[in-house]
CSV table of C-alpha atoms in Angstrom, one decimal:
chain,number,residue,atom,x,y,z
F,1,ASP,CA,38.7,27.5,44.3
F,2,PRO,CA,37.5,30.4,46.4
F,3,ASP,CA,39.8,31.2,49.6
F,4,TYR,CA,36.8,33.1,51.5
F,5,VAL,CA,34.5,29.7,51.4
F,6,GLU,CA,35.1,26.3,51.4
F,7,LEU,CA,32.6,24.4,48.2
F,8,GLY,CA,34.5,21.2,47.9
F,9,THR,CA,33.2,17.8,48.9
F,10,GLY,CA,30.7,17.7,52.1
F,11,THR,CA,29.3,21.5,50.7
F,12,MET,CA,25.3,21.5,50.4
F,13,MET,CA,24.1,25.0,48.9
F,14,LEU,CA,21.5,26.6,48.7
F,15,HIS,CA,20.7,28.2,45.3
F,16,ALA,CA,17.6,30.5,46.3
F,17,ALA,CA,18.8,33.9,44.0
F,18,SER,CA,17.3,34.5,40.7
F,19,THR,CA,19.0,33.2,37.9
F,20,ALA,CA,19.2,37.0,36.5
F,21,PHE,CA,21.2,37.8,40.1
F,22,ASP,CA,25.0,37.4,39.9
F,23,ALA,CA,25.1,36.2,42.8
F,24,ALA,CA,23.3,32.6,41.3
F,25,THR,CA,27.1,32.2,39.7
F,26,LEU,CA,28.5,32.0,43.1
F,27,GLU,CA,25.2,29.5,44.6
F,28,ILE,CA,25.3,27.1,41.3
F,29,TRP,CA,29.5,27.1,39.6
F,30,GLY,CA,30.8,27.8,43.4
F,31,PRO,CA,30.0,24.1,44.5
F,32,LEU,CA,30.1,22.5,40.9
F,33,ALA,CA,33.1,23.0,39.9
F,34,ASN,CA,34.6,22.6,43.5
F,35,GLY,CA,32.9,19.3,43.9
F,36,GLY,CA,30.5,20.2,46.0
F,37,THR,CA,26.5,19.9,45.7
F,38,ILE,CA,23.4,22.7,45.4
F,39,ALA,CA,20.2,22.0,46.2
F,40,ILE,CA,17.4,24.9,44.0
F,41,LEU,CA,14.9,26.4,45.7
F,42,PRO,CA,11.8,26.1,43.4
F,43,GLU,CA,9.6,29.0,44.6
F,44,HIS,CA,9.5,32.4,45.7
F,45,ALA,CA,13.2,33.2,48.6
F,46,SER,CA,10.9,33.6,51.6
F,47,PRO,CA,12.7,32.7,55.2
F,48,ASP,CA,9.6,30.3,55.6
F,49,ALA,CA,11.1,28.2,52.2
F,50,VAL,CA,14.8,29.1,53.3
F,51,ALA,CA,14.6,27.7,56.5
F,52,THR,CA,12.4,25.0,55.2
F,53,ALA,CA,15.1,23.7,52.4
F,54,ILE,CA,17.8,24.3,54.6
F,55,GLU,CA,15.7,21.3,57.2
F,56,ALA,CA,15.4,19.0,54.0
F,57,HIS,CA,18.5,19.2,52.2
F,58,GLY,CA,21.0,19.7,54.9
F,59,VAL,CA,22.3,23.1,54.2
F,60,THR,CA,25.9,23.6,54.9
F,61,THR,CA,26.3,26.8,53.1
F,62,LEU,CA,24.3,29.3,52.3
F,63,TRP,CA,23.9,33.1,50.8
F,64,LEU,CA,21.6,35.7,51.0
F,65,THR,CA,20.8,39.8,50.5
F,66,ALA,CA,21.1,41.9,53.2
F,67,GLY,CA,17.4,41.7,53.1
F,68,LEU,CA,16.6,38.4,53.0
F,69,PHE,CA,19.0,37.9,56.0
F,70,HIS,CA,17.4,40.8,57.8
F,71,GLU,CA,14.0,38.7,57.6
F,72,LEU,CA,15.7,34.8,58.6
F,73,VAL,CA,16.8,36.4,61.8
F,74,ASP,CA,13.8,38.0,62.5
F,75,ARG,CA,11.2,35.3,62.2
F,76,ARG,CA,13.5,32.1,61.5
F,77,PRO,CA,17.2,32.4,63.1
F,78,GLU,CA,16.7,28.3,64.8
F,79,CYS,CA,17.3,27.2,61.1
F,80,LEU,CA,20.8,28.4,61.2
F,81,GLY,CA,22.1,26.1,63.6
F,82,ARG,CA,22.7,23.5,61.0
F,83,VAL,CA,25.0,26.0,58.7
F,84,ARG,CA,28.4,26.1,58.9
F,85,HIS,CA,29.1,29.5,56.4
F,86,LEU,CA,26.8,32.2,56.2
F,87,LEU,CA,27.1,34.1,53.7
F,88,ALA,CA,25.4,37.6,53.3
F,89,GLY,CA,25.6,41.1,51.6
F,90,GLY,CA,24.3,43.2,48.8
F,91,ASP,CA,23.3,46.3,50.8
F,92,VAL,CA,24.5,47.3,54.8
F,93,LEU,CA,24.9,44.6,57.7
F,94,SER,CA,22.5,45.6,60.5
F,95,PRO,CA,25.2,44.8,63.6
F,96,PRO,CA,22.1,43.3,65.8
F,97,HIS,CA,21.3,41.1,63.0
F,98,VAL,CA,24.7,40.1,62.7
F,99,ALA,CA,25.1,39.3,66.8
F,100,ARG,CA,22.0,37.0,66.3
F,101,ALA,CA,23.2,35.5,63.4
F,102,LEU,CA,26.6,34.3,65.4
F,103,ALA,CA,24.4,33.2,68.4
F,104,SER,CA,22.1,30.8,66.0
F,105,LEU,CA,24.8,29.2,63.8
F,106,PRO,CA,26.8,26.5,65.6
F,107,PRO,CA,30.5,26.7,67.4
F,108,GLU,CA,31.8,26.2,64.2
F,109,GLY,CA,30.2,27.9,62.0
F,110,ARG,CA,31.5,30.9,60.6
F,111,LEU,CA,29.6,34.3,59.1
F,112,SER,CA,30.8,36.5,56.1
F,113,ASN,CA,29.8,40.2,55.3
F,114,GLY,CA,30.1,39.5,51.4
F,115,TYR,CA,30.4,43.4,49.1
F,116,GLY,CA,31.1,43.3,45.5
F,117,PRO,CA,28.9,45.4,42.8
F,118,THR,CA,27.4,42.9,39.8
F,119,GLU,CA,31.0,44.4,37.9
F,120,THR,CA,33.2,42.8,39.9
F,121,THR,CA,30.7,39.1,40.1
F,122,THR,CA,30.4,38.1,43.0
F,123,PHE,CA,32.7,39.2,45.9
F,124,ALA,CA,35.4,41.8,46.1
F,125,LEU,CA,35.8,41.9,49.8
F,126,THR,CA,34.9,39.8,52.7
F,127,HIS,CA,35.2,40.1,56.3
F,128,GLU,CA,34.6,37.1,58.8
F,129,LEU,CA,32.8,36.5,61.9
F,130,ARG,CA,32.8,33.3,64.2
F,131,PRO,CA,30.7,32.7,67.2
F,132,GLY,CA,31.4,34.5,69.8
F,133,ASP,CA,32.9,37.6,68.4
F,134,ALA,CA,32.0,40.8,69.2
F,135,VAL,CA,29.6,42.8,67.4
F,136,ASP,CA,29.7,46.6,68.5
F,137,GLY,CA,29.8,49.0,65.5
F,138,PRO,CA,29.6,48.4,62.2
F,139,VAL,CA,30.2,45.3,60.3
F,140,PRO,CA,33.4,45.7,57.9
F,141,LEU,CA,33.5,45.4,54.2
F,142,GLY,CA,36.5,43.2,55.1
F,143,ARG,CA,40.3,42.6,52.9
F,144,PRO,CA,39.9,41.7,49.0
F,145,ILE,CA,39.5,38.4,48.0
F,146,GLN,CA,42.4,36.3,46.0
F,147,GLY,CA,42.9,37.4,42.3
F,148,THR,CA,40.7,40.6,43.4
F,149,SER,CA,43.3,44.6,44.1
F,150,CYS,CA,40.8,46.7,45.9
F,151,GLU,CA,42.3,50.1,46.6
F,152,VAL,CA,40.6,53.8,47.8
F,153,LEU,CA,41.9,57.2,45.3
F,154,ASP,CA,41.2,60.3,44.8
F,155,ASP,CA,39.1,61.5,42.0
F,156,ALA,CA,42.7,62.4,40.1
F,157,GLY,CA,43.3,58.4,40.4
F,158,ARG,CA,45.9,58.9,43.6
F,159,PRO,CA,45.9,56.8,46.3
F,160,VAL,CA,44.5,59.0,49.6
F,161,PRO,CA,46.2,58.8,52.6
F,162,ILE,CA,45.0,56.0,55.7
F,163,GLY,CA,41.8,57.5,57.2
F,164,VAL,CA,40.5,59.6,54.0
F,165,ALA,CA,37.9,58.9,52.2
F,166,GLY,CA,37.9,58.2,48.5
F,167,GLU,CA,36.5,56.6,46.0
F,168,LEU,CA,37.2,52.5,45.6
F,169,TRP,CA,38.0,51.1,43.1
F,170,ILE,CA,38.6,47.3,42.2
F,171,GLY,CA,40.6,45.4,40.0
F,172,GLY,CA,41.3,41.9,39.0
F,173,GLY,CA,40.2,38.4,37.4
F,174,GLY,CA,36.4,39.5,38.9
F,175,VAL,CA,35.7,42.5,37.0
F,176,ALA,CA,33.3,42.8,34.0
F,177,ARG,CA,34.8,43.8,30.2
F,178,GLY,CA,32.4,46.4,30.0
F,179,TYR,CA,28.7,47.2,29.8
F,180,ARG,CA,27.4,46.2,26.7
F,181,ASN,CA,26.7,48.2,23.2
F,182,ASP,CA,27.7,51.2,26.1
F,183,PRO,CA,31.4,52.4,25.4
F,184,GLU,CA,30.9,55.5,26.7
F,185,LEU,CA,29.4,54.0,29.9
F,186,THR,CA,32.2,51.6,29.3
F,187,ALA,CA,34.6,54.2,29.5
F,188,ALA,CA,33.9,56.2,32.0
F,189,ARG,CA,34.1,52.8,34.6
F,190,PHE,CA,36.4,50.7,33.7
F,191,GLN,CA,39.9,51.9,32.9
F,192,ASP,CA,43.4,50.1,32.5
F,193,ASP,CA,45.1,49.5,35.2
F,194,PRO,CA,48.7,51.8,35.2
F,195,GLU,CA,50.7,48.9,37.3
F,196,ARG,CA,49.4,46.1,35.5
F,197,PRO,CA,49.3,45.7,32.2
F,198,GLY,CA,46.9,44.1,30.9
F,199,ALA,CA,44.4,44.6,33.6
F,200,ARG,CA,41.1,46.7,34.0
F,201,ARG,CA,39.7,48.9,37.1
F,202,TYR,CA,36.4,49.4,37.6
F,203,ARG,CA,34.9,52.9,39.3
F,204,SER,CA,32.4,51.6,42.1
F,205,GLY,CA,31.3,55.0,42.6
F,206,ASP,CA,31.3,54.3,46.4
F,207,ARG,CA,33.3,55.9,49.1
F,208,ALA,CA,35.5,53.8,51.6
């Protein structure tokens, strides 16, 4: 029951990601656990294949990596006219492409920039935009999704003041248990949360 995307009855989500990619968990189990439906893309996820699937199956919800998102906006932006919610991420989104995508979505549509390392499957932060919103700079990562905490800490694990750069630490139910058969790396990247007994936080390595 995520708070950043509607996946219930009436949702048709395209499953285009490889099952080895953590995004597949959102595409498959998100709709199936919430009463929605999935349309399986039976081929490599190219812009043409995605556009054809959107038309053939009435896809309402779509998740794309940043690279595929940019290609789709360049080559087949008209297919977004039927999509109610487009989620994109995995890398930095180009502001001009975001602006063009917003112009292609239906009036009630929305676009979410989704950030989340694989260790916090699938998203940790999202930022939502709607048609008509200005895109005049880098697209923000947004705010933590439900059940997730995000903190910007210094090298000693202390919160930094607003406006000061630090490392993004992520906590919550989406945090992985660790790296299989690699206790040393697990200990370095996954640490107990001192403010939440029994909870763990992941050191993303990303500056924020």
